[in-house]
Amino acid sequence: MSDKDKPVIDEYSGVETTGHDWDGIQELNNPLPRWWLWSFYACILWAIVYWIFMPSWPLVQDYTRGALGYSQRTVVTNQLAALAEARADLGKKLLANEPEKIVHDKGLLEFAYAAGKTAFADNCAGCHGSGAGGAKGYPNLNDDDWLWGGSLEAIETSIRFGIRATHEETRFSDMPAFGVDELLEKEEISTLVTYLQGLSGQPITEPEVLEAGKLLFADNCASCHGDDAKGNREQGAPNLTDAIWLFGKDKKTIYETVHTGREGMMPAWDGRLDPVTIRALAVFIHTRGGGE
Ligand code: HEC
Ligand code: HEC
């Protein structure tokens, strides 16, 4: 054995060096710590066990599936199937129950509200607004003011069959075009506009025409809007005495409504959405809004 091959002992620690030398700094050849070594062996063992039981190695077209046959895809598929089953049960319950019962069954109500909320965002928000607050010509569904009725049944009917829609059972009525069809003179329409503004508590400039307006209203409008102008849900005729306006309360807009008529169109959802979704939507709106 030449001098060169003889192990070199570090003079300070007494430990053999590896013989590697960087600018005079020598590497000690300490043994690996025990805890480290055993952890390392344990890891190797764990990896082997894992390969045997779990999917691990990629192959050209496939991968090794492991003895347990575990797959996250299967897990998700099973979870979805279980969820669909649970929902189907709740859906059946939702359709079978009387409206009053749904409102008092917390679990059912929560299910319907959540389903209705999603369906609303997908199908209704475009017209009624994402918060169901409405816009000109599109009613606010959160308030107590209903054109066609705010009971769960009435709301469901509005959704199922629509309003002035193509469904044969659709809700239907007319706000006549009094000016265009020459049923009233311009002068008379203006008088009615002032009368309605006064009736709904707006400031008016010509109080002298109120009496004439009242007569014109009784003759031409009361049949639909009611003698007291508080509206008629059979006809979807709005209450004209409150501060809530579907199309607008200013002089010009009311004039336009009476002159040209209005026909707000709400599509029918029967056949486009399943009955469970329609009921869920009705519950959602009934719960949010001033449901009756
Ligand atoms: C294309 C636009 C449009 C879409 C989409 C739409 N609506 Fe409507 N909706 C209307 C209009 C317009 C009216 C008011 C009709 C009228 O003037 O009588 C209305 C009225 C209603 C009413 C009656 C309100 C009342 O005061 O009686 C309900 C309830 C309603 N919509 C719910 C829904 C739901 C739920 C959806 C989604 C499934 C939906 N709407 C989708 C336009 C729409
Ligand atoms: C045949 C029934 C009918 C008659 C008659 C009728 N209305 Fe209407 N009116 C309606 C309906 C229905 C609506 C709602 C239209 C819609 O939602 O598209 C309406 C809406 C209105 C609105 C809009 C209210 C709002 O919130 O924006 C005003 C204003 C109005 N009518 C005034 C009158 C006046 C004034 C007369 C009489 C000259 C009259 N109506 C006669 C059925 C009628």
GROMACS .gro file of N, CA, C and O and ligand atoms in nm, residues 123-124 127-128 137-139 141 145-149 155 158-159 163-164 246 264-267 269 273 281 285, ligand 1:
model
  151
  123ASN      N    1  -8.087   3.125  -1.615
  123ASN     CA    2  -8.198   3.146  -1.708
  123ASN      C    3  -8.271   3.279  -1.696
  123ASN      O    4  -8.337   3.320  -1.791
  124CYS      N    5  -8.264   3.341  -1.582
  124CYS     CA    6  -8.353   3.454  -1.558
  124CYS      C    7  -8.281   3.586  -1.538
  124CYS      O    8  -8.337   3.692  -1.563
  127CYS      N    9  -8.276   3.893  -1.785
  127CYS     CA   10  -8.386   3.989  -1.793
  127CYS      C   11  -8.413   4.055  -1.657
  127CYS      O   12  -8.433   4.175  -1.650
  128HIS      N   13  -8.417   3.974  -1.552
  128HIS     CA   14  -8.460   4.028  -1.422
  128HIS      C   15  -8.345   4.085  -1.339
  128HIS      O   16  -8.368   4.135  -1.230
  137GLY      N   17  -8.952   4.764  -1.742
  137GLY     CA   18  -9.026   4.662  -1.815
  137GLY      C   19  -9.006   4.521  -1.761
  137GLY      O   20  -9.079   4.430  -1.798
  138TYR      N   21  -8.906   4.504  -1.674
  138TYR     CA   22  -8.879   4.372  -1.614
  138TYR      C   23  -8.898   4.383  -1.464
  138TYR      O   24  -8.821   4.450  -1.396
  139PRO      N   25  -9.003   4.319  -1.413
  139PRO     CA   26  -9.036   4.346  -1.274
  139PRO      C   27  -8.930   4.303  -1.173
  139PRO      O   28  -8.860   4.204  -1.196
  141LEU      N   29  -8.839   4.118  -0.861
  141LEU     CA   30  -8.903   4.000  -0.802
  141LEU      C   31  -8.876   3.992  -0.652
  141LEU      O   32  -8.911   3.893  -0.587
  145ASP      N   33  -9.470   4.374  -0.452
  145ASP     CA   34  -9.559   4.422  -0.556
  145ASP      C   35  -9.562   4.317  -0.668
  145ASP      O   36  -9.463   4.297  -0.738
  146TRP      N   37  -9.676   4.252  -0.683
  146TRP     CA   38  -9.687   4.146  -0.783
  146TRP      C   39  -9.786   4.183  -0.890
  146TRP      O   40  -9.896   4.230  -0.860
  147LEU      N   41  -9.748   4.161  -1.015
  147LEU     CA   42  -9.842   4.185  -1.125
  147LEU      C   43  -9.945   4.074  -1.128
  147LEU      O   44 -10.064   4.097  -1.145
  148TRP      N   45  -9.900   3.951  -1.114
  148TRP     CA   46  -9.985   3.835  -1.134
  148TRP      C   47 -10.006   3.753  -1.008
  148TRP      O   48 -10.072   3.650  -1.012
  149GLY      N   49  -9.946   3.794  -0.898
  149GLY     CA   50  -9.969   3.721  -0.772
  149GLY      C   51  -9.839   3.670  -0.713
  149GLY      O   52  -9.749   3.628  -0.786
  155ILE      N   53  -9.666   3.229  -0.857
  155ILE     CA   54  -9.532   3.250  -0.912
  155ILE      C   55  -9.496   3.134  -1.004
  155ILE      O   56  -9.445   3.153  -1.115
  158SER      N   57  -9.669   3.170  -1.334
  158SER     CA   58  -9.603   3.271  -1.418
  158SER      C   59  -9.480   3.212  -1.486
  158SER      O   60  -9.455   3.236  -1.604
  159ILE      N   61  -9.404   3.133  -1.409
  159ILE     CA   62  -9.280   3.078  -1.464
  159ILE      C   63  -9.311   2.969  -1.567
  159ILE      O   64  -9.255   2.967  -1.676
  163ILE      N   65  -9.576   3.487  -1.969
  163ILE     CA   66  -9.670   3.599  -1.977
  163ILE      C   67  -9.665   3.653  -2.120
  163ILE      O   68  -9.559   3.689  -2.169
  164ARG      N   69  -9.780   3.650  -2.185
  164ARG     CA   70  -9.787   3.687  -2.328
  164ARG      C   71  -9.685   3.608  -2.408
  164ARG      O   72  -9.619   3.660  -2.497
  246LEU      N   73  -9.350   4.981  -1.325
  246LEU     CA   74  -9.284   4.882  -1.410
  246LEU      C   75  -9.210   4.951  -1.524
  246LEU      O   76  -9.098   4.916  -1.557
  264GLY      N   77  -9.541   4.349  -2.199
  264GLY     CA   78  -9.423   4.283  -2.143
  264GLY      C   79  -9.431   4.133  -2.169
  264GLY      O   80  -9.535   4.071  -2.147
  265MET      N   81  -9.323   4.077  -2.219
  265MET     CA   82  -9.324   3.934  -2.253
  265MET      C   83  -9.227   3.857  -2.164
  265MET      O   84  -9.111   3.891  -2.155
  266MET      N   85  -9.281   3.757  -2.100
  266MET     CA   86  -9.200   3.668  -2.016
  266MET      C   87  -9.212   3.528  -2.075
  266MET      O   88  -9.323   3.478  -2.090
  267PRO      N   89  -9.101   3.468  -2.117
  267PRO     CA   90  -9.111   3.337  -2.183
  267PRO      C   91  -9.169   3.228  -2.092
  267PRO      O   92  -9.162   3.238  -1.971
  269TRP      N   93  -9.155   2.853  -1.941
  269TRP     CA   94  -9.042   2.763  -1.914
  269TRP      C   95  -9.085   2.618  -1.909
  269TRP      O   96  -9.001   2.528  -1.895
  273LEU      N   97  -8.748   2.386  -1.887
  273LEU     CA   98  -8.688   2.348  -1.759
  273LEU      C   99  -8.774   2.236  -1.701
  273LEU      O  100  -8.896   2.235  -1.721
  281LEU      N  101  -8.733   2.721  -0.859
  281LEU     CA  102  -8.729   2.864  -0.893
  281LEU      C  103  -8.841   2.940  -0.822
  281LEU      O  104  -8.821   3.050  -0.769
  285ILE      N  105  -8.784   3.244  -0.557
  285ILE     CA  106  -8.840   3.379  -0.570
  285ILE      C  107  -8.936   3.410  -0.455
  285ILE      O  108  -8.935   3.519  -0.399
  293HEC     C1  109  -8.681   3.753  -2.191
  293HEC     C2  110  -8.685   3.818  -2.063
  293HEC     C3  111  -8.725   3.736  -1.942
  293HEC     C4  112  -8.668   3.620  -1.897
  293HEC     C5  113  -8.552   3.543  -1.955
  293HEC     C6  114  -8.738   3.586  -1.776
  293HEC     N1  115  -8.836   3.677  -1.751
  293HEC    FE1  116  -8.964   3.674  -1.592
  293HEC     N2  117  -9.061   3.834  -1.671
  293HEC     C7  118  -9.021   3.906  -1.781
  293HEC     C8  119  -9.114   4.016  -1.802
  293HEC     C9  120  -9.105   4.119  -1.911
  293HEC    C10  121  -9.211   4.006  -1.702
  293HEC    C11  122  -9.330   4.099  -1.681
  293HEC    C12  123  -9.440   4.060  -1.771
  293HEC    C13  124  -9.553   4.158  -1.759
  293HEC     O1  125  -9.533   4.273  -1.797
  293HEC     O2  126  -9.659   4.117  -1.709
  293HEC    C14  127  -9.176   3.891  -1.621
  293HEC    C15  128  -9.248   3.848  -1.510
  293HEC    C16  129  -9.209   3.748  -1.425
  293HEC    C17  130  -9.282   3.705  -1.308
  293HEC    C18  131  -9.413   3.762  -1.260
  293HEC    C19  132  -9.389   3.878  -1.168
  293HEC    C20  133  -9.513   3.938  -1.110
  293HEC     O3  134  -9.500   4.050  -1.058
  293HEC     O4  135  -9.619   3.877  -1.113
  293HEC    C21  136  -9.209   3.606  -1.249
  293HEC    C22  137  -9.243   3.532  -1.122
  293HEC    C23  138  -9.092   3.584  -1.331
  293HEC     N3  139  -9.095   3.671  -1.437
  293HEC    C24  140  -8.995   3.491  -1.306
  293HEC    C25  141  -8.895   3.457  -1.397
  293HEC    C26  142  -8.809   3.343  -1.382
  293HEC    C27  143  -8.805   3.249  -1.263
  293HEC    C28  144  -8.731   3.338  -1.493
  293HEC    C29  145  -8.623   3.235  -1.529
  293HEC    C30  146  -8.668   3.099  -1.539
  293HEC    C31  147  -8.767   3.449  -1.577
  293HEC     N4  148  -8.868   3.519  -1.515
  293HEC    C32  149  -8.708   3.476  -1.698
  293HEC    C33  150  -8.914   3.880  -1.861
  293HEC    C34  151  -8.831   3.770  -1.851
   0.00000   0.00000   0.00000
